[in-house]
Short mmCIF file of C-alpha atoms in Angstrom, two decimals:
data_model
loop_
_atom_site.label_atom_id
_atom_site.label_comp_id
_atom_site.label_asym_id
_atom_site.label_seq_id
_atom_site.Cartn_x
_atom_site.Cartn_y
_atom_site.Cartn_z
CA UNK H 290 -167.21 248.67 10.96
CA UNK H 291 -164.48 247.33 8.53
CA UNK H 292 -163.22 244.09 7.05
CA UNK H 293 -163.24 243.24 3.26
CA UNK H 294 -165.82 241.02 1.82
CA UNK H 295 -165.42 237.41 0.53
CA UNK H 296 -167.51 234.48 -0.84
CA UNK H 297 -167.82 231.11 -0.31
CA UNK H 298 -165.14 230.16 -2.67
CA UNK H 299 -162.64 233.03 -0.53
CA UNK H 300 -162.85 235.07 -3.99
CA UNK H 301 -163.22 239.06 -2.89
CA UNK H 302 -166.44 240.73 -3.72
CA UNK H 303 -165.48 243.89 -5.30
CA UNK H 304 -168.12 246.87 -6.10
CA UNK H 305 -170.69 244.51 -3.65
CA UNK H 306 -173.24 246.72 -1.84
CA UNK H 307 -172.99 245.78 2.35
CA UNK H 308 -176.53 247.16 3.73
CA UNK H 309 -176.98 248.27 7.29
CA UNK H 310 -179.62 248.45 9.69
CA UNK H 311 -180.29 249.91 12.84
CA UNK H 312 -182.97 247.33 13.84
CA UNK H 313 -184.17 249.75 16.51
CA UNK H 314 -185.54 252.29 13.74
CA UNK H 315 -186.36 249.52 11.24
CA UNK H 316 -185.88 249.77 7.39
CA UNK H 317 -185.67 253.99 7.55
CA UNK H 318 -182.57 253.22 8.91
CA UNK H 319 -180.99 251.68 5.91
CA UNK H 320 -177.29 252.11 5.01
CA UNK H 321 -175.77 251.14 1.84
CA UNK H 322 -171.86 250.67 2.17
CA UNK H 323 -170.18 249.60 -1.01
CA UNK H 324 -166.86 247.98 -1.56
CA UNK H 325 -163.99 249.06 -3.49
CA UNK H 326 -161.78 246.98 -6.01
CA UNK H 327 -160.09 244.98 -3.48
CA UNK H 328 -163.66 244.22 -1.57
CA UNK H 329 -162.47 246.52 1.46
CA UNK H 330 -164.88 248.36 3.54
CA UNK H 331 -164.94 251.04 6.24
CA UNK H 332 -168.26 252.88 7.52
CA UNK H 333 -168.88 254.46 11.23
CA UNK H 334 -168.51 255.11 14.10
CA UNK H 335 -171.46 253.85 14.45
CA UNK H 336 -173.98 254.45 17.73
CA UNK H 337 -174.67 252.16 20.26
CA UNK H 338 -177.40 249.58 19.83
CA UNK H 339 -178.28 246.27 17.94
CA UNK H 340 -177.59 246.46 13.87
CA UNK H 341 -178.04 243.93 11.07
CA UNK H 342 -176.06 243.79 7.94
CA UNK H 343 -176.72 241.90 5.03
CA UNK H 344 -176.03 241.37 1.20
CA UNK H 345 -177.91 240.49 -1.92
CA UNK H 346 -175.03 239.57 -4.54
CA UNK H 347 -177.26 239.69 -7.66
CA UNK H 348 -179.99 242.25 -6.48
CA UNK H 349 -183.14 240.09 -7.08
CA UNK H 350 -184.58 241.03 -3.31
CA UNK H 351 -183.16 237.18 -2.33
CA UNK H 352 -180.39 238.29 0.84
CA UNK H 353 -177.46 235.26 0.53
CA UNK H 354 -176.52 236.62 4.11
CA UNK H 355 -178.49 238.39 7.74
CA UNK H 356 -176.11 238.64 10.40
CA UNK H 357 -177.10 240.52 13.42
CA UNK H 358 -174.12 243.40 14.24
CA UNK H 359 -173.89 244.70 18.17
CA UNK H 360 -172.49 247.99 18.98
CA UNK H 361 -171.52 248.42 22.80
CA UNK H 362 -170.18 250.54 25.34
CA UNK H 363 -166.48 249.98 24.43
CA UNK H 364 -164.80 251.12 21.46
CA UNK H 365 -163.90 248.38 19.02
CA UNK H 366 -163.43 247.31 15.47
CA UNK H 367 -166.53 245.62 13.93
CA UNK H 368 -165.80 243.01 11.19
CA UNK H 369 -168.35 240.44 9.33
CA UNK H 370 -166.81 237.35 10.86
CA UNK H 371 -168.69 235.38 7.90
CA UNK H 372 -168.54 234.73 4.04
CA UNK H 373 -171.03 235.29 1.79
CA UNK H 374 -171.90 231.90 0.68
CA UNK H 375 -172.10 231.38 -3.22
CA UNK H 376 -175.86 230.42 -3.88
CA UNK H 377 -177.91 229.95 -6.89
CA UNK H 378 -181.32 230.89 -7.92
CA UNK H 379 -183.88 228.42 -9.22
CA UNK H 380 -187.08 228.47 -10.97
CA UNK H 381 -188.92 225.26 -10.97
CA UNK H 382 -192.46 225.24 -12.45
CA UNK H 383 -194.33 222.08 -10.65
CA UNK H 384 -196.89 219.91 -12.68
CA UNK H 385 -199.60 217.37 -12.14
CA UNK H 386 -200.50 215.93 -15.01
CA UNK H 387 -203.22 212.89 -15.49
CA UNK H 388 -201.81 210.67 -18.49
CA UNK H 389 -205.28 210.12 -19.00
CA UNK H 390 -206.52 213.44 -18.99
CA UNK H 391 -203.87 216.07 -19.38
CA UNK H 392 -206.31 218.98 -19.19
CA UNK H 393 -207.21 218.05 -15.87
CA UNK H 394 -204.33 218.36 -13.51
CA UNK H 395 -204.05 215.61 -10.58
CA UNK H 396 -203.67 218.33 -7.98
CA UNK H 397 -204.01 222.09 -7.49
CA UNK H 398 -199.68 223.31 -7.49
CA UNK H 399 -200.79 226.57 -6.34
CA UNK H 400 -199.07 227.35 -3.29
CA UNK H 401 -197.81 224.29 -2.44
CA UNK H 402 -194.61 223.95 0.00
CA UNK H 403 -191.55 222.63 -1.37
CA UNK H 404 -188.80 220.91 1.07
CA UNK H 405 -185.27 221.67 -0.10
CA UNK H 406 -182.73 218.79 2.12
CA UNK H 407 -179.41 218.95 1.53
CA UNK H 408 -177.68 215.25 0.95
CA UNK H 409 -175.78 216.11 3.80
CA UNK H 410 -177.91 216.92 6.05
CA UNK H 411 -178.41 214.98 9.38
CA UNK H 412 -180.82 214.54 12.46
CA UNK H 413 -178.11 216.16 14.69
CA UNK H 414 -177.72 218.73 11.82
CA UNK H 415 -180.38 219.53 9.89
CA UNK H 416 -179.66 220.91 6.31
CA UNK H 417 -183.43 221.95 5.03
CA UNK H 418 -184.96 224.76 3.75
CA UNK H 419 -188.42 225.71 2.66
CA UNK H 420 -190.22 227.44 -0.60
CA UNK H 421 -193.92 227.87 -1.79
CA UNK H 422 -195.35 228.37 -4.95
CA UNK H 423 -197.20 231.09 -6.68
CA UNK H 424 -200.67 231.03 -8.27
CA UNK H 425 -199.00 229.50 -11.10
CA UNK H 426 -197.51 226.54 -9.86
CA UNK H 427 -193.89 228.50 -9.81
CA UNK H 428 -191.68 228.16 -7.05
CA UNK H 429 -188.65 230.29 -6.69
CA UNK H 430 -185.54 229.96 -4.57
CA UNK H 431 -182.33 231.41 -3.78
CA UNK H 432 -180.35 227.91 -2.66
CA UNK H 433 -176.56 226.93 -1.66
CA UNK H 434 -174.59 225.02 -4.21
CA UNK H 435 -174.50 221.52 -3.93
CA UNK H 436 -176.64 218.37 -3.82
CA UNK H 437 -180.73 218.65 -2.85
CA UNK H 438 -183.30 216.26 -2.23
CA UNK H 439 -186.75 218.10 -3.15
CA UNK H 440 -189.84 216.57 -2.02
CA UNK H 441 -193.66 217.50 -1.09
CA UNK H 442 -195.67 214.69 1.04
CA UNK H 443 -198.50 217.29 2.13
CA UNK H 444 -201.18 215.50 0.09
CA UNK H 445 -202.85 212.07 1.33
CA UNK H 446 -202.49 211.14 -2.99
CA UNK H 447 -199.94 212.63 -4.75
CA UNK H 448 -196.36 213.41 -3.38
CA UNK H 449 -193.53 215.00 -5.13
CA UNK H 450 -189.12 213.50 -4.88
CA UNK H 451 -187.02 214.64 -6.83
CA UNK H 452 -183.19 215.33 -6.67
CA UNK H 453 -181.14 218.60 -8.19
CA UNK H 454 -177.49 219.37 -8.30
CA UNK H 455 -177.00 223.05 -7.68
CA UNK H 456 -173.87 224.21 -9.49
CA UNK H 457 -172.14 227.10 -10.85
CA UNK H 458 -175.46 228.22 -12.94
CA UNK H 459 -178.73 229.89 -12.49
CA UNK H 460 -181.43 226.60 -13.62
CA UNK H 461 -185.14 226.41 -14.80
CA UNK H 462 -186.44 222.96 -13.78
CA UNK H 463 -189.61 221.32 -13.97
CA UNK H 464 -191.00 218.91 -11.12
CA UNK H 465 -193.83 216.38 -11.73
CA UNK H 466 -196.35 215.14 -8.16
CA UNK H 467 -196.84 211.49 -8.81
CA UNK H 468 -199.33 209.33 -7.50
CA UNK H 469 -198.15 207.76 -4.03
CA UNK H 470 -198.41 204.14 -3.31
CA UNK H 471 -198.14 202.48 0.00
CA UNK H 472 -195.70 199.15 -0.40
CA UNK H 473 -196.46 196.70 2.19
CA UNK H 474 -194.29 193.72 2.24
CA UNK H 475 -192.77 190.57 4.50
CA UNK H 476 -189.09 189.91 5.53
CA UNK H 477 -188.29 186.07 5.94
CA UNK H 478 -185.05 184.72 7.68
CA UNK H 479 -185.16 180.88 6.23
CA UNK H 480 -182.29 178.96 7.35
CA UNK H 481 -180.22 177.87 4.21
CA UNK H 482 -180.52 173.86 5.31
CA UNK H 483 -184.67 174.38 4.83
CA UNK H 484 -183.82 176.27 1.57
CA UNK H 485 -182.24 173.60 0.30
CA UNK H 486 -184.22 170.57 1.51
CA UNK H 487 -187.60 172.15 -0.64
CA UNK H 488 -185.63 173.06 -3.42
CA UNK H 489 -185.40 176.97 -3.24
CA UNK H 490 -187.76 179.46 -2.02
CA UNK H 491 -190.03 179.28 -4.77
CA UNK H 492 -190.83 175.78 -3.48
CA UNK H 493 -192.22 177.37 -0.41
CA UNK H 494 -195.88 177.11 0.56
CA UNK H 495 -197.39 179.80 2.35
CA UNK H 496 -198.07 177.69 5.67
CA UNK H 497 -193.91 176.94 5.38
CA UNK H 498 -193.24 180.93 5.37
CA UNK H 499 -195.34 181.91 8.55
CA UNK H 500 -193.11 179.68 10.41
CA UNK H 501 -190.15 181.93 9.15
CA UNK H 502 -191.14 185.73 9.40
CA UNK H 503 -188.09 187.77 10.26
CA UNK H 504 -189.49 188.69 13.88
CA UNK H 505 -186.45 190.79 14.68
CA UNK H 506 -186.98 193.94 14.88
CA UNK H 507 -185.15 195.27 11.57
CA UNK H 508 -184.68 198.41 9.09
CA UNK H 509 -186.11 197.95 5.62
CA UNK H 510 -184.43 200.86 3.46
CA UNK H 511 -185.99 201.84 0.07
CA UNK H 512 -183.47 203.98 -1.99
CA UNK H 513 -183.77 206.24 -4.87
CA UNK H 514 -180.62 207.84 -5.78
CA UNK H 515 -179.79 210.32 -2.83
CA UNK H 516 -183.92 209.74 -1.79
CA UNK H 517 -183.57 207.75 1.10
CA UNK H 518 -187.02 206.16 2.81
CA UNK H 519 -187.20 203.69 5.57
CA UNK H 520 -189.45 201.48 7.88
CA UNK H 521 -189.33 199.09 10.85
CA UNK H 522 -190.47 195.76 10.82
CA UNK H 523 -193.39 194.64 13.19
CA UNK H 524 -193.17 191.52 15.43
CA UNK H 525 -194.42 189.67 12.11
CA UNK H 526 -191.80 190.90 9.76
CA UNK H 527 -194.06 193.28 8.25
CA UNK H 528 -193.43 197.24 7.06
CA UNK H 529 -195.14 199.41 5.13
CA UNK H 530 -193.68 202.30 2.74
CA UNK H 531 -194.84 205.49 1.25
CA UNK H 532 -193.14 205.71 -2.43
CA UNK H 533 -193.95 207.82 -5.63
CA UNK H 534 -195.30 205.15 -8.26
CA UNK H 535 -192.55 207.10 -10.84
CA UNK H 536 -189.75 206.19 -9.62
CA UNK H 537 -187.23 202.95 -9.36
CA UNK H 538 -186.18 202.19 -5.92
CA UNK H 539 -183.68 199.45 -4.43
CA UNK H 540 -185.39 198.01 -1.51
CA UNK H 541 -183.07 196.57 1.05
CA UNK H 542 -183.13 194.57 4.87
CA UNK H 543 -179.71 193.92 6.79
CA UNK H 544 -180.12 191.60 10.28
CA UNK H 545 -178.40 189.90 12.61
CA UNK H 546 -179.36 186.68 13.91
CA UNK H 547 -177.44 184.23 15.97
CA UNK H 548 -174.39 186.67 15.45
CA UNK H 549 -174.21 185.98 11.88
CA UNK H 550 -175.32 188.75 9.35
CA UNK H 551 -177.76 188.64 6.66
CA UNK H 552 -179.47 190.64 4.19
CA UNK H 553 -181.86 190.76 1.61
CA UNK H 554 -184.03 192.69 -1.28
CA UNK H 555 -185.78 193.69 -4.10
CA UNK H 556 -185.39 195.76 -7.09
CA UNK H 557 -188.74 198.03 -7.18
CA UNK H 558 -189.43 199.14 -10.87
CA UNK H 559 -193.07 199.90 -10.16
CA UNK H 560 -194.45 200.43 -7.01
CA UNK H 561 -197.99 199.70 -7.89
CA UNK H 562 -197.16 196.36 -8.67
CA UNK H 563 -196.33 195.50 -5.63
CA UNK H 564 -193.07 193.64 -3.75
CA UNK H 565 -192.16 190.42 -3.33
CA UNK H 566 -191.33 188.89 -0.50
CA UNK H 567 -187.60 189.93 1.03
CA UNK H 568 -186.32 186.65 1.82
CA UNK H 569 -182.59 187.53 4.04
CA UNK H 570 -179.60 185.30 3.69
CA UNK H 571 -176.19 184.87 4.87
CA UNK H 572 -174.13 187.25 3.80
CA UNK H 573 -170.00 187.16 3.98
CA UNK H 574 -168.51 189.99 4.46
CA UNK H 575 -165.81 191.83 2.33
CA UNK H 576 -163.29 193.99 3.23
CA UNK H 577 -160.88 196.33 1.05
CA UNK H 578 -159.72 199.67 0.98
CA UNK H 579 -159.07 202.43 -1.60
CA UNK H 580 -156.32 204.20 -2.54
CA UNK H 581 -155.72 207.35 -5.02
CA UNK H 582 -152.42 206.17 -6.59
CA UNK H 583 -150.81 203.45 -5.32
CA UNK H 584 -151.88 200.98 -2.73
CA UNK H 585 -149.99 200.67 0.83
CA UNK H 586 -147.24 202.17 2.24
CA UNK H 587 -145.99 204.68 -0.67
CA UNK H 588 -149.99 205.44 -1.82
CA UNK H 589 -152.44 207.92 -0.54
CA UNK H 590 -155.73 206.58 1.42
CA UNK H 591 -158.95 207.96 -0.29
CA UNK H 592 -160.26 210.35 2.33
CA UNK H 593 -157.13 211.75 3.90
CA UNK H 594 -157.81 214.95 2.78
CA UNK H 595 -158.18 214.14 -0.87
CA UNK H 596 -161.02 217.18 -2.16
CA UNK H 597 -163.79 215.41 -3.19
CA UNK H 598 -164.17 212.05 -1.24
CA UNK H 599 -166.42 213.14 1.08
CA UNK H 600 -169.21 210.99 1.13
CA UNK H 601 -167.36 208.64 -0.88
CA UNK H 602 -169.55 205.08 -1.16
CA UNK H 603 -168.96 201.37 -2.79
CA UNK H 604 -171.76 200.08 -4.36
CA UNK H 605 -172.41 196.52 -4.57
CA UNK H 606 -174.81 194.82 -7.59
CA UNK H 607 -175.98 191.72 -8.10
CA UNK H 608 -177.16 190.60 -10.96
CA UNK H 609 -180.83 191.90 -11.00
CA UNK H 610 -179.61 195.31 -10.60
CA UNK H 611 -179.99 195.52 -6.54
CA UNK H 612 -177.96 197.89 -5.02
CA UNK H 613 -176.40 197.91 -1.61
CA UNK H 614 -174.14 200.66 -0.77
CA UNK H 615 -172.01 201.04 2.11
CA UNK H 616 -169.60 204.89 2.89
CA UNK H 617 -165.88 204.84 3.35
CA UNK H 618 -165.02 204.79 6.82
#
């Protein structure tokens, strides 16, 4: 069993303690191989059977890597085949305080189950991971670097969304619950010649609008930063969304009717006081592409292997603030 240790970044781990165990005789079995100044390693033979080896960098009980190890019939070299990946630890003491009565907390944040989703994490590829509090409301985690989504929906009242970057550094955070609020609204396709016969939406009367619910079935999108929430319309152009009061979110309907595309929505400030109605409208498309340095044949595309544009989005505003966002294909 030999190979030389590495993290994440491909810097060696020199002077890094490798444990072993022989998972047949359990924790008694325990091995502790250390590596020298160039993060080299060399420990056996070792017996048949099924092994597990695994590293805590920074010794706080928190193991950045398990792999299982198999030892067969045949002679061979063993190696790790895997990196330690470079994680960080967090502390994050939750609250639930009542601005009304801060001696009496909203919610009990004793052992209470945090959700940790990575930003890039998909359906097909799930990126989550899971942490519960102490008696004191503290949650601690050992997590991979990067971009989190934190949230807690377990209570019928109070939820908890919030978003970390984990970087180079160890953090202390604190998290707030926030009262939930369910957001019911009403999409409405109005054709433009209708709009402009009454004088603008606002012109409207309520009798007008039922003849105009978007009855395609459609997404209606309510972002927060990376928090992403969503909901599909009913038959009568209704949906209904789940959102912490605290926070702003950009509230957002795309359709396509006729073969022409359309979109609408509303910046949320405050949940609790409601949204107006999503009205969608013909939208014209724009096309573009970016570039690095220069633009065409002597430039360099952004995303053809540039580090860092990953991910990469445009984000459109309009002039109430509404966002709609769109990644680089």
């Amino acid at each position: 069993f030999e190979d030389t240790l590495y993290d994440g970044m491909g810097e060696i781990l020199n002077d890094t303690v490798i444990e072993l165990i022989d998972m047949g005789l359990g924790e008694e079995s325990l091995i502790t191989i250390i590596t020298d100044e160039n993060g080299s390693f060399s420990h056996g033979p070792l017996a048949k059977g099924d092994y597990m080896w695994r590293v805590d960098i920074d010794q706080d009980g928190w193991y950045e890597r398990e792999v299982p190890l198999i030892v067969g019939d045949e002679s061979t070299n063993l190696t790790l085949e895997v990196s330690i990946p470079t994680k960080r630890d967090l502390t994050i003491q939750l609250e639930a305080v009542d601005p009304l009565d801060p001696l009496n907390p909203l919610i009990d944040v004793a052992n209470r189950t945090l959700m940790f989703t990575n930003v890039l994490s998909t359906d097909a590829s799930p990126y989550v991971t899971n942490a519960t509090s102490d008696e004191n409301g503290q949650v601690y985690i050992e997590i991979d670097r990067g971009e989190w989504i934190v949230s807690d929906e377990s209570d019928e009242q109070y939820v908890l969304w919030d978003e970390i970057e984990v970087t180079t550094e160890d953090q202390n955070l604190t998290m707030s619950y926030a009262e939930s609020v369910w957001v019911n609204g009403t999409v409405y396709a109005v054709p433009e010649n209708i709009l402009e016969s009454v004088g603008g939406v606002e012109n409207m009367t309520q009798e007008m609008l039922s003849n105009h619910v978007a009855s395609n079935i459609l997404t209606v999108e309510a972002r927060s930063g990376s928090i992403m929430m969503s909901d599909t319309t009913d038959m009568n152009g209704t949906y209904s969304l789940r959102l912490p009061g605290s926070r702003v979110f950009h509230i957002t309907a795309d359709a396509y009717i006729n073969s022409e595309s359309y979109n609408g929505g509303h910046l949320l400030l405050d949940a609790n006081n409601g949204v107006p109605a999503i009205f969608l409208r013909e939208t014209t498309v724009v096309r573009g592409s970016v570039w690095l340095d220069n633009a065409g044949e002597n430039g360099t595309s952004w995303g053809e292997g540039v580090p860092g544009s990953e991910d990469a989005e445009v984000i459109a505003t309009n002039s109430e603030g509404l966002e709609w966002r769109v990644e680089l294909s």
